[in-house]
Coordinates of C-alpha atoms in Angstrom, one line a residue:
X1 CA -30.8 -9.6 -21.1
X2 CA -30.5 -8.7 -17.1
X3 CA -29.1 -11.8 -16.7
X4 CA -25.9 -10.9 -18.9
X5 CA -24.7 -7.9 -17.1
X6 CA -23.9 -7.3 -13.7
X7 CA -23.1 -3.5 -12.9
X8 CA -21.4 -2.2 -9.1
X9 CA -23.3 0.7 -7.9
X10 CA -21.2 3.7 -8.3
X11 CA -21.5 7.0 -10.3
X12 CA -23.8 7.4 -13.4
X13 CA -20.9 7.9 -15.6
X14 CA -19.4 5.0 -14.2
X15 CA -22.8 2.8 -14.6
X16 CA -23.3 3.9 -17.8
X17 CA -19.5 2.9 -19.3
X18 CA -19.7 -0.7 -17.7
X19 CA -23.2 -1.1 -18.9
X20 CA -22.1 -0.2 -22.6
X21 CA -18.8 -2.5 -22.0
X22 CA -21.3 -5.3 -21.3
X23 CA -23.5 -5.0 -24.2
X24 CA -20.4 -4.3 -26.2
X25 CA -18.5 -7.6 -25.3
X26 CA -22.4 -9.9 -25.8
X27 CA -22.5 -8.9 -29.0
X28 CA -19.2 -9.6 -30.1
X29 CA -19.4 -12.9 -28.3
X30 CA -23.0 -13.3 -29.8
X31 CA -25.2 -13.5 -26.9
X32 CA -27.6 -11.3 -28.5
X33 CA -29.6 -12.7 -31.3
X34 CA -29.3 -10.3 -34.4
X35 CA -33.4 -10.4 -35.2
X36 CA -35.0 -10.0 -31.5
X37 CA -34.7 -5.7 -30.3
X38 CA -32.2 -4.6 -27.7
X39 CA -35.3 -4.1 -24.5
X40 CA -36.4 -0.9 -24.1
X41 CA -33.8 1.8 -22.3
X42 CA -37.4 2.0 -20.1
X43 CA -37.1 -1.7 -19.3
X44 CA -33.7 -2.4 -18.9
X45 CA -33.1 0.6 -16.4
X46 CA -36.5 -1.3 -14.2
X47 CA -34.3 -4.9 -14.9
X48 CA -31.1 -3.2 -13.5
X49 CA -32.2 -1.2 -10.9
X50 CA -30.7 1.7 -12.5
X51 CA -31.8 5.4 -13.9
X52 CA -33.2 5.6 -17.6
X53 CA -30.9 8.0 -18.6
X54 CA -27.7 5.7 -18.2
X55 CA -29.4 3.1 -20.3
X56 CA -30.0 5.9 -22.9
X57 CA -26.7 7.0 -22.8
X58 CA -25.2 3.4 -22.7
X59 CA -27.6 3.3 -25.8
X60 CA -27.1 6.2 -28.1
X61 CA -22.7 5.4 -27.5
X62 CA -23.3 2.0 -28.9
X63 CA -25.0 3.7 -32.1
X64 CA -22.1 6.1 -32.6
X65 CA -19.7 3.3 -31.7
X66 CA -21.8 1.0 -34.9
X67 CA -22.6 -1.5 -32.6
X68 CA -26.2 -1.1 -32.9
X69 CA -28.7 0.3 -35.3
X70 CA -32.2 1.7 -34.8
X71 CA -34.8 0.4 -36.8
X72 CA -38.2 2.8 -36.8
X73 CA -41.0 2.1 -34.8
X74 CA -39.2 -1.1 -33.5
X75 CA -36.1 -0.4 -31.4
X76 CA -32.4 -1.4 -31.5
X77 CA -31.0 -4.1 -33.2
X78 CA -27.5 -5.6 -32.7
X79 CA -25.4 -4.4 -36.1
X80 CA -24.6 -7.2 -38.6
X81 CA -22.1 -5.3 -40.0
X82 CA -20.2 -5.0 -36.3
X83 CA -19.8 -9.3 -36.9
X84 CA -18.5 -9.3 -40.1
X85 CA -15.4 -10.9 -40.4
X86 CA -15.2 -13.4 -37.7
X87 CA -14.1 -16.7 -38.2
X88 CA -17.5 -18.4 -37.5
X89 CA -16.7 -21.5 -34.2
X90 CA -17.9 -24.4 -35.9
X91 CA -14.5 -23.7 -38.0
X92 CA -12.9 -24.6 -34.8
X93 CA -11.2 -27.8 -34.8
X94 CA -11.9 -30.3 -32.1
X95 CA -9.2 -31.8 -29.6
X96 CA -8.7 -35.0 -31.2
X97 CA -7.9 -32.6 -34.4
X98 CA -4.7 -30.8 -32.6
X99 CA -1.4 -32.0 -33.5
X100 CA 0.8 -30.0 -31.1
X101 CA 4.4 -29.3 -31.6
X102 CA 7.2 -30.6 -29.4
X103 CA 8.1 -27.5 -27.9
X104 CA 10.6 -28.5 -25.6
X105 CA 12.7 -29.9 -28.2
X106 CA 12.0 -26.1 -30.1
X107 CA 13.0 -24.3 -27.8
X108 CA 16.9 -22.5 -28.6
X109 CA 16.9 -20.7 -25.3
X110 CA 14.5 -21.0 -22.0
X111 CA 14.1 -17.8 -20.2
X112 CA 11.8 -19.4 -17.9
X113 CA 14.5 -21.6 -16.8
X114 CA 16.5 -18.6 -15.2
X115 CA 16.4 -17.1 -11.5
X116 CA 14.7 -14.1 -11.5
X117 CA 13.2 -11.7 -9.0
X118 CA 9.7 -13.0 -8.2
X119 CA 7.3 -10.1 -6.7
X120 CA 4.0 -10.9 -5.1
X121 CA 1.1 -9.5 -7.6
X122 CA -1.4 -8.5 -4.6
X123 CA 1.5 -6.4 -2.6
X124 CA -0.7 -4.1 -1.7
X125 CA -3.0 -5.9 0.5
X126 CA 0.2 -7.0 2.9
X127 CA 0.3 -5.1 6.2
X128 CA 4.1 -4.2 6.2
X129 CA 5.5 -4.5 2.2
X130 CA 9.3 -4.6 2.6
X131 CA 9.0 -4.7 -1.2
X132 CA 11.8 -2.9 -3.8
X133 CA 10.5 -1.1 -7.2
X134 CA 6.5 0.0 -6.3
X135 CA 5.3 3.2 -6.2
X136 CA 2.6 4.8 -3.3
X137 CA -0.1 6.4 -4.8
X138 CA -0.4 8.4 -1.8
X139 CA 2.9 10.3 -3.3
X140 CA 2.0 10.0 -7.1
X141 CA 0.2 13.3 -8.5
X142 CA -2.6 11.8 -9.8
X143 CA -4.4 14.6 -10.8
X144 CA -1.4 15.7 -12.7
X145 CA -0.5 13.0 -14.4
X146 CA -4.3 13.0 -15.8
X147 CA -4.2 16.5 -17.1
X148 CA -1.0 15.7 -19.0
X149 CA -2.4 12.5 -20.7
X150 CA -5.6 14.4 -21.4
X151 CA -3.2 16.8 -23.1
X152 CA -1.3 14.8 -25.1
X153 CA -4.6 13.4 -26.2
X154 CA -5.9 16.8 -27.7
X155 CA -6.0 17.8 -31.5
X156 CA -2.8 19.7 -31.6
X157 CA -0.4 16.6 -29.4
X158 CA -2.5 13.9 -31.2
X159 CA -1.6 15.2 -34.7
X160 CA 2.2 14.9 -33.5
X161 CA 2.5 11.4 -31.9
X162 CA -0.2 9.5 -33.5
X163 CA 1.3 9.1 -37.1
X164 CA 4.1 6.6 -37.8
X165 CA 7.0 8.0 -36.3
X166 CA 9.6 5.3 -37.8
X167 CA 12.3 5.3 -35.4
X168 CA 12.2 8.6 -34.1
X169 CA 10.9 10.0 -30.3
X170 CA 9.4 12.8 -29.1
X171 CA 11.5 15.8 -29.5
X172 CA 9.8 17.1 -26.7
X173 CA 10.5 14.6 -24.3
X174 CA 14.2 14.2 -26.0
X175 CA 14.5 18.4 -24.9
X176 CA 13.4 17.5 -21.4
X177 CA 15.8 14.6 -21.0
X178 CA 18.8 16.6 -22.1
X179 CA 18.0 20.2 -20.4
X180 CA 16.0 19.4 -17.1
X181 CA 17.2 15.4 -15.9
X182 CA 20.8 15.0 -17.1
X183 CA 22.6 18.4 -16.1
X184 CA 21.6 17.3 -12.6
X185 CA 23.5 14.6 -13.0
X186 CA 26.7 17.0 -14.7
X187 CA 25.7 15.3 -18.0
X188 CA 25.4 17.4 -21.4
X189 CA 24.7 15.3 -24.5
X190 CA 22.9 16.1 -28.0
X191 CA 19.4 15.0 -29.0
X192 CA 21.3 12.8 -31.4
X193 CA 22.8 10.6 -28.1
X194 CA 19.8 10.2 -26.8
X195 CA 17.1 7.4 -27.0
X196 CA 13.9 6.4 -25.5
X197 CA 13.8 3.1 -24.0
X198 CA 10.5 1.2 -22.8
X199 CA 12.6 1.3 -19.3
X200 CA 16.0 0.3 -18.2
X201 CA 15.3 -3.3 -19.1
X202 CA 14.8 -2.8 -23.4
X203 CA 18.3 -1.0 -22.8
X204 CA 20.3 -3.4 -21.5
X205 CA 19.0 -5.9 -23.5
X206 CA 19.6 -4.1 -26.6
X207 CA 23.3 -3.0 -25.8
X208 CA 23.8 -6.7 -25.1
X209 CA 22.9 -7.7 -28.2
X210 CA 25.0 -4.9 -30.2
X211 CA 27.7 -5.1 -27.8
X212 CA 28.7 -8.8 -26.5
X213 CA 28.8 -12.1 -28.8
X214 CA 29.9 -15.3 -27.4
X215 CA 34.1 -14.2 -27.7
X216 CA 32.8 -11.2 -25.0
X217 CA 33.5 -10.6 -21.3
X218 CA 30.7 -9.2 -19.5
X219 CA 31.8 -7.9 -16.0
X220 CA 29.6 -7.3 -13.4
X221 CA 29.0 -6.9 -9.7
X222 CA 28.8 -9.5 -7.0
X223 CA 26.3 -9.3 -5.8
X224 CA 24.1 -7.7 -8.2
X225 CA 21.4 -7.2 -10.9
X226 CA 20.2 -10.2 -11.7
X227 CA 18.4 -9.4 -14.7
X228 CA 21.7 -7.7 -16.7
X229 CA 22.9 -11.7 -16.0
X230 CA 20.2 -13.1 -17.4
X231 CA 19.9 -11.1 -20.5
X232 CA 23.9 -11.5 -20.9
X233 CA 23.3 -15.2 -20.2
X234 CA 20.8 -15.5 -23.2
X235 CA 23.5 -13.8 -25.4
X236 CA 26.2 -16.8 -24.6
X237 CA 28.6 -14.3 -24.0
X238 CA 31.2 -14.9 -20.7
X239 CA 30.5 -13.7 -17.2
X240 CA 32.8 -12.3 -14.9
X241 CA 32.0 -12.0 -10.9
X242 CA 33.5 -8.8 -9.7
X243 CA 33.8 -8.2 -6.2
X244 CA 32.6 -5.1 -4.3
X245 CA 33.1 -3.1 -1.2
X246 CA 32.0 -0.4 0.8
X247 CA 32.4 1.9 -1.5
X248 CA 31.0 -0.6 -5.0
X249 CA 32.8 -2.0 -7.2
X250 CA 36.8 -2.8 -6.9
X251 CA 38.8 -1.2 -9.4
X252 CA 42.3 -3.5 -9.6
X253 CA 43.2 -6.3 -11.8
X254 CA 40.2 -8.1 -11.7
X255 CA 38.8 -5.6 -14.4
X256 CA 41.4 -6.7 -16.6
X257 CA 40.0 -9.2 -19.7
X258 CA 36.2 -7.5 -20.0
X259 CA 35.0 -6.3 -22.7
X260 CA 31.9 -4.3 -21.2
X261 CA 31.5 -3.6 -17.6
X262 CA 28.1 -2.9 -15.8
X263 CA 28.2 -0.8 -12.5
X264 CA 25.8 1.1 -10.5
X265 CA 27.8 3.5 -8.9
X266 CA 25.6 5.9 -7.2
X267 CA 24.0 3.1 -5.7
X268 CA 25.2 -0.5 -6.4
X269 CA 22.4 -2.9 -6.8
X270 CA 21.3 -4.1 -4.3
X271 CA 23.7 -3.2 -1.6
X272 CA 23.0 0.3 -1.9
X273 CA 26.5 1.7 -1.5
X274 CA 28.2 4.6 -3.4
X275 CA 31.2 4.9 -5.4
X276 CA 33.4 7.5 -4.1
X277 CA 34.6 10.1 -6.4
X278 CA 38.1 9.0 -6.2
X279 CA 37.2 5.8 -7.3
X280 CA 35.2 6.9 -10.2
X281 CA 38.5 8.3 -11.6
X282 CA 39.7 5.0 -11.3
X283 CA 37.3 3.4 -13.3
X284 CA 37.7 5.6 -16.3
X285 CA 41.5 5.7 -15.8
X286 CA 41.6 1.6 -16.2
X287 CA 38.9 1.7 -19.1
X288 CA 41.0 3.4 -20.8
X289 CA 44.2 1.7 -19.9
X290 CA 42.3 -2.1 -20.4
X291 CA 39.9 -0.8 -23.0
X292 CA 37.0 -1.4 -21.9
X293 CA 33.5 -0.2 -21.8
X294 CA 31.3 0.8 -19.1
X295 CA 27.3 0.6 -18.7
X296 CA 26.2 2.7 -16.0
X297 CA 22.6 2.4 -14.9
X298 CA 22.3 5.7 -12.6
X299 CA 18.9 4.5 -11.5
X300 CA 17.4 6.3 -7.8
X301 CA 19.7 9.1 -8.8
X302 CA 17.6 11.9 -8.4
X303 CA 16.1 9.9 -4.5
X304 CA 19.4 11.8 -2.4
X305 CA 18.5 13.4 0.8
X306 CA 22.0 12.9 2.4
X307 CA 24.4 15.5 1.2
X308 CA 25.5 16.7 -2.1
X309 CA 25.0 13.6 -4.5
X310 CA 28.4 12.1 -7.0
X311 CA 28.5 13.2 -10.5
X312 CA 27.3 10.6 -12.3
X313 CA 30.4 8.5 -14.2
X314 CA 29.2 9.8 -17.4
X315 CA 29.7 13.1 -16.2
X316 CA 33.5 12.6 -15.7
X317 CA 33.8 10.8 -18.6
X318 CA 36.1 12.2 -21.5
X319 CA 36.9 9.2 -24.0
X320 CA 32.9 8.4 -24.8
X321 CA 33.5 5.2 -22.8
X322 CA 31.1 5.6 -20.8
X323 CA 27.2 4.3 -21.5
X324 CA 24.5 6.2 -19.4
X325 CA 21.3 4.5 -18.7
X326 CA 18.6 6.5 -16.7
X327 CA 15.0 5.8 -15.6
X328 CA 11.5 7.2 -15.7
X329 CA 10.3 4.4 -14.3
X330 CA 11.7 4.5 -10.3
X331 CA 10.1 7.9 -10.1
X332 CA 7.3 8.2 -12.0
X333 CA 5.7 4.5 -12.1
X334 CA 7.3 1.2 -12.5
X335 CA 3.8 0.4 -14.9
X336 CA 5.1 3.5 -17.3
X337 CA 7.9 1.8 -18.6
X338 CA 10.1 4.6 -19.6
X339 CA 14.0 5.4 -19.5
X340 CA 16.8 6.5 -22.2
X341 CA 19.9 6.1 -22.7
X342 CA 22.7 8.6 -23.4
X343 CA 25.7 7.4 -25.2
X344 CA 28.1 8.2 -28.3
X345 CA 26.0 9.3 -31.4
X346 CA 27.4 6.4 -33.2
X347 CA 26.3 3.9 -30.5
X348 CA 22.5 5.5 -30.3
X349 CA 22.3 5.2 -34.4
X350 CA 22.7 1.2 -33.8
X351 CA 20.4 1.4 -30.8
X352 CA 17.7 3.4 -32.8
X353 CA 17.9 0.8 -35.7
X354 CA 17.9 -1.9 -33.0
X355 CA 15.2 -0.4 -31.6
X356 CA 13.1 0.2 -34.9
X357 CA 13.4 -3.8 -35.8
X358 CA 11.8 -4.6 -31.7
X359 CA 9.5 -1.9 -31.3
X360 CA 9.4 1.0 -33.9
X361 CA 9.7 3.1 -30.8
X362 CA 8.2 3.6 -26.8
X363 CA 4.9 4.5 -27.1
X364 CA 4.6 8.6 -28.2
X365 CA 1.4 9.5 -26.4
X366 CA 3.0 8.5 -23.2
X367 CA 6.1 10.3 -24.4
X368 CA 4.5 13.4 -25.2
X369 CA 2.5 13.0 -21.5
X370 CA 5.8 12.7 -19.9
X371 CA 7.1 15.4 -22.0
X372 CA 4.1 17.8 -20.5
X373 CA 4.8 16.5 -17.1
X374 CA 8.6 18.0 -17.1
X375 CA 7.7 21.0 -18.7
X376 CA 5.3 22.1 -16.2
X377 CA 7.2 21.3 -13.3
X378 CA 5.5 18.4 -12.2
X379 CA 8.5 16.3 -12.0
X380 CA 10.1 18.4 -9.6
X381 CA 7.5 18.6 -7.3
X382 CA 7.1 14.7 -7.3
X383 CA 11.2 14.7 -6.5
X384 CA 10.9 17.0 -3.9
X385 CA 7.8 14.8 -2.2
X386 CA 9.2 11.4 -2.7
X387 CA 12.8 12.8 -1.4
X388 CA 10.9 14.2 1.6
X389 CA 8.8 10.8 2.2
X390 CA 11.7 8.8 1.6
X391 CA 14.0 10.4 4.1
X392 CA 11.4 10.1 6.4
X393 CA 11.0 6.9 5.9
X394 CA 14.7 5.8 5.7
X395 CA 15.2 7.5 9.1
X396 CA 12.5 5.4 10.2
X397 CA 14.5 2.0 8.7
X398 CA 17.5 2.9 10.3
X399 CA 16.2 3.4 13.9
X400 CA 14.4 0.2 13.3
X401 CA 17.0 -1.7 12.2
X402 CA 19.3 -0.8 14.9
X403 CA 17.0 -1.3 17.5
X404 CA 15.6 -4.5 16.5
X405 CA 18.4 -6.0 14.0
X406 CA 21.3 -4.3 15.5
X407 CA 24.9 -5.1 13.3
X408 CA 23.0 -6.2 10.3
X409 CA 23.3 -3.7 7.7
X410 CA 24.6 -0.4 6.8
X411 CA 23.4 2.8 6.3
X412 CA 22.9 3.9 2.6
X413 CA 24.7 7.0 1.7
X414 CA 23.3 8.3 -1.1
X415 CA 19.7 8.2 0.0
X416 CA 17.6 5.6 -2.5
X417 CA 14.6 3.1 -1.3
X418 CA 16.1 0.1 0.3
X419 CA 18.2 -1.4 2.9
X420 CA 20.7 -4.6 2.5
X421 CA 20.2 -6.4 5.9
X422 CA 22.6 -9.4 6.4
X423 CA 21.4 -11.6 8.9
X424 CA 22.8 -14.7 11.1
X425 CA 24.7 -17.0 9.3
X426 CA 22.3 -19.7 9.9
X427 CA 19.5 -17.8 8.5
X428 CA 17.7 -19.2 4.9
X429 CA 16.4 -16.0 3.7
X430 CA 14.0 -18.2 1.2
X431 CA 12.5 -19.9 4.5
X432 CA 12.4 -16.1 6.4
X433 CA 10.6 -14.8 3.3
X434 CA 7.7 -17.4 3.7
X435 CA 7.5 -17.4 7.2
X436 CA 7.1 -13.1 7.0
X437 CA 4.4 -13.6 4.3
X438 CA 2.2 -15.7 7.0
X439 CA 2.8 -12.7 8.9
X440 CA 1.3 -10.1 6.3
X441 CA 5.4 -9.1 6.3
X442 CA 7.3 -8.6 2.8
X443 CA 10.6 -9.3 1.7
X444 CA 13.3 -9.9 -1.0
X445 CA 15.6 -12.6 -0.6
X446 CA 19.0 -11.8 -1.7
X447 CA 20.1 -14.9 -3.0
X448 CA 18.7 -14.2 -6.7
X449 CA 21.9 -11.2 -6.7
X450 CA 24.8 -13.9 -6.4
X451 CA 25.9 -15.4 -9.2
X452 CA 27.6 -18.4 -7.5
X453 CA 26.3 -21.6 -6.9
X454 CA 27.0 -21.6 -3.2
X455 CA 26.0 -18.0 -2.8
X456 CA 25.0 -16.7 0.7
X457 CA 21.5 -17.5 1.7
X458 CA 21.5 -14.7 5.0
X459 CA 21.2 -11.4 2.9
X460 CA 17.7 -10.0 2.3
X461 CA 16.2 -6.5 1.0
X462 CA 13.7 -4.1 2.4
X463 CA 12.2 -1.8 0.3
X464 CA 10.1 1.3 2.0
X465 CA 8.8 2.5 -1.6
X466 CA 5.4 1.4 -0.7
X467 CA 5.0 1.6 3.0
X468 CA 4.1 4.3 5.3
X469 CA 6.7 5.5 7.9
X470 CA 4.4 4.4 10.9
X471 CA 4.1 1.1 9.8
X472 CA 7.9 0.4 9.5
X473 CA 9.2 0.1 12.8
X474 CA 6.6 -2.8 14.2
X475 CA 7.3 -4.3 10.8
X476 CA 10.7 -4.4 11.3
X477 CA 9.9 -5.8 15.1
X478 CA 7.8 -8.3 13.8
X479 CA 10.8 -9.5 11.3
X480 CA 13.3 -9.1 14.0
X481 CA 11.2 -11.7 16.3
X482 CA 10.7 -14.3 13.0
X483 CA 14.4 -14.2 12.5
X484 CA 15.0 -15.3 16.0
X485 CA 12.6 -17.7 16.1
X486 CA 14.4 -19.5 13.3
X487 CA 17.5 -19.3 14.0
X488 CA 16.8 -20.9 17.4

């Protein structure tokens, strides 16, 4: 039996859950015959090198849990019942037996075959991560965060969320949404134009589908988010480059022709410039003229510690053209997987029913949890820390980078979490990227953002989501001496 489980010393509590995890996943896996007792909780603490009482414990959960039974006088047995059901393995057929399908040939579309953004899983053990889109747990409220889940988890919140909710959200979260995050932003809408979204990702991919068809125009920004090209891509609908400038996207004739247009205004992805008012006016003046429509994903919005922040396009929007995404995600955790969308009710009805025939709906305990987390105030705290940490840290970038990599980028306006650095000409970005890595350095190639064959291979991103402000400066130094090193 001491053989089968191998427990880190830590806490009791902690003993005792990995201990009962372990004779949980040996019984299901039948490692423990069902006619020979369970040893002694006496025993198996002396075999483990552990206290009695954690064995107990371990013991009498397992018994609640039915995995178990106690038989008088002779101990615990493993529960027949817990096994019934299973497919037994000699049902398995052998090797020989398989007759595999030519998938290949199956296959209608291959996502796999796409450029996408690749992110290294173990960022976290880098010295200097220059990565986009994680979160520091040093910032995240922890504590917080735990109290809400525990909340939604009570009687009361678990008798709201935990029955089949159809298509519908949590109204609480829906208040939130529409009273505390989008008047920031100058937007008003209804519960009825507002829907849930397991993050910005289910919300392009689902306007996409009720939007575009292979007759559509999709515009969007060059460079910029890759994976709105790739879901538009799997649609077969057309793409159309649009160029961008200081200030994001160009309005002039180049609009003309799209069907749907997909901008980040407040800070284009991934340049990290800003739209000018002005030019915003533009925009909705020429969707109007051209009749078009326009996504705009407002994500960072709230990360501005530079002035007074644009309205969001929505805001200024009076013909319903405009389609608002938004994101829990960037703030709270990119693992949460949260954002809405805000659009006209008739848009959201398709979206719901969209959304109903994918998902049902985002999960509601972590609705109601984020729900609790706005209404307490929570959320503004975090704001308030990460826009402090940020600026810090985006001061930091800047003196780096103009020290070090002077000429290579410019400064983002509206605040956010990254910097677009353009380097020599004769830079491969791809090449830069593994050469950093051997150097415990992170980075983003830009490449992935351009849509054209011969794109650019010199741009790169840094992201200081994740790093700490002392650490950015001989990061950037260390970069700064790779780049020349391969451009010699």
């Amino acid at each position: 039996m001491m053989q089968l489980f191998h427990l880190s010393q830590s806490k009791d509590s902690s003993l005792q859950k990995q201990l009962r995890e372990q004779i949980a996943l040996a019984i299901m896996k039948g490692s423990i015959p069902l006619d020979i007792p369970l040893p002694s909780s006496r025993k198996l603490a002396e075999q483990l090198n552990i206290g009695r009482n954690t064995v107990v414990l371990a013991y009498e959960h397992l018994l609640d849990d039915g995995y178990i039974v106690a038989r008088e006088r002779r101990g615990y047995f493993v529960n027949p019942d817990i096994l019934g059901g299973q497919v037994s393995a000699s049902l398995r057929p052998t090797e020989e037996e398989y007759k595999r399908p030519d998938w290949e040939r199956r296959f209608k579309v291959q996502p796999t075959a796409q450029t996408n953004i690749v992110k290294v899983p173990d960022w976290q053990s880098y010295e200097y991560p220059f990565v986009y889109g994680q979160f520091d747990e040093k910032i995240f409220p922890s504590v917080n965060w735990r109290e809400c889940c525990r909340d939604a988890a009570s009687d009361t919140a678990l008798n709201d969320w935990a029955s089949d909710n159809l298509d519908n959200d949590d109204p609480r979260l829906i208040e939130q949404i529409r009273t505390r995050l989008l008047p920031r932003r100058g937007v008003w809408a209804s519960p009825q134009q507002i829907l849930i979204t397991v993050g910005s990702q289910q919300s392009l991919f689902m306007l996409v589908q009720l939007l575009l068809d292979q007759n559509s125009v999709l515009g969007l920004e060059e460079p910029g988010y890759v994976d709105v090209r790739n879901i538009a891509s799997l649609h077969k609908c057309q793409i159309k480059p649009l160029a961008i400038d200081d200030g994001g996207l160009i309005v002039d004739d180049q609009l003309k022709g799209c069907d749907l247009i997909y901008t980040t205004p407040s800070h284009q992805c991934p340049t990290a410039v800003t739209m000018p008012i002005e030019r915003r006016y533009e925009l909705l003046n020429r969707a109007n003229s051209d009749d078009f429509l326009i996504i705009e994903d407002d994500y960072e919005s709230e990360t501005n510690f530079n002035g007074k922040p644009s309205p969001a396009l929505k805001s200024l929007d009076t013909s319903d053209r405009v389609i608002y995404i938004g994101s829990l995600s960037k703030t709270l955790a990119p693992g949460l997987r949260l954002g809405y969308v805000v659009a006209s009710e008739r848009l959201i009805q398709e979206a719901r029913a969209l959304r109903r025939l994918m998902i049902r709906h985002p999960a509601t305990n972590n609705q109601r949890a984020t729900a609790f987390f706005l209404e307490r105030g929570y959320y503004d705290a975090l704001m308030m820390n990460i826009s402090r940490n940020y600026q810090a840290r985006w001061n930091a970038m800047n003196r780096a980078l103009n020290k070090y990599l002077p000429g290579s980028y410019e400064v983002p306006t509206f605040g956010g979490s990254c910097y677009w650095v353009k380097g020599p000409k004769e830079l491969d970005a791809l090449v830069l990227q593994k050469l950093a890595q051997k150097e415990s350095i992170l980075i983003e190639p830009g490449n992935v953002h351009f849509s054209q064959e011969n794109s650019p291979k010199h741009y790169f991103r840094l992201g200081f989501s994740s790093i700490s402000t002392d650490r950015i400066e001989p990061g950037i130094q260390k970069l700064a001496a790779i780049i020349q090193k391969a451009c010699r």
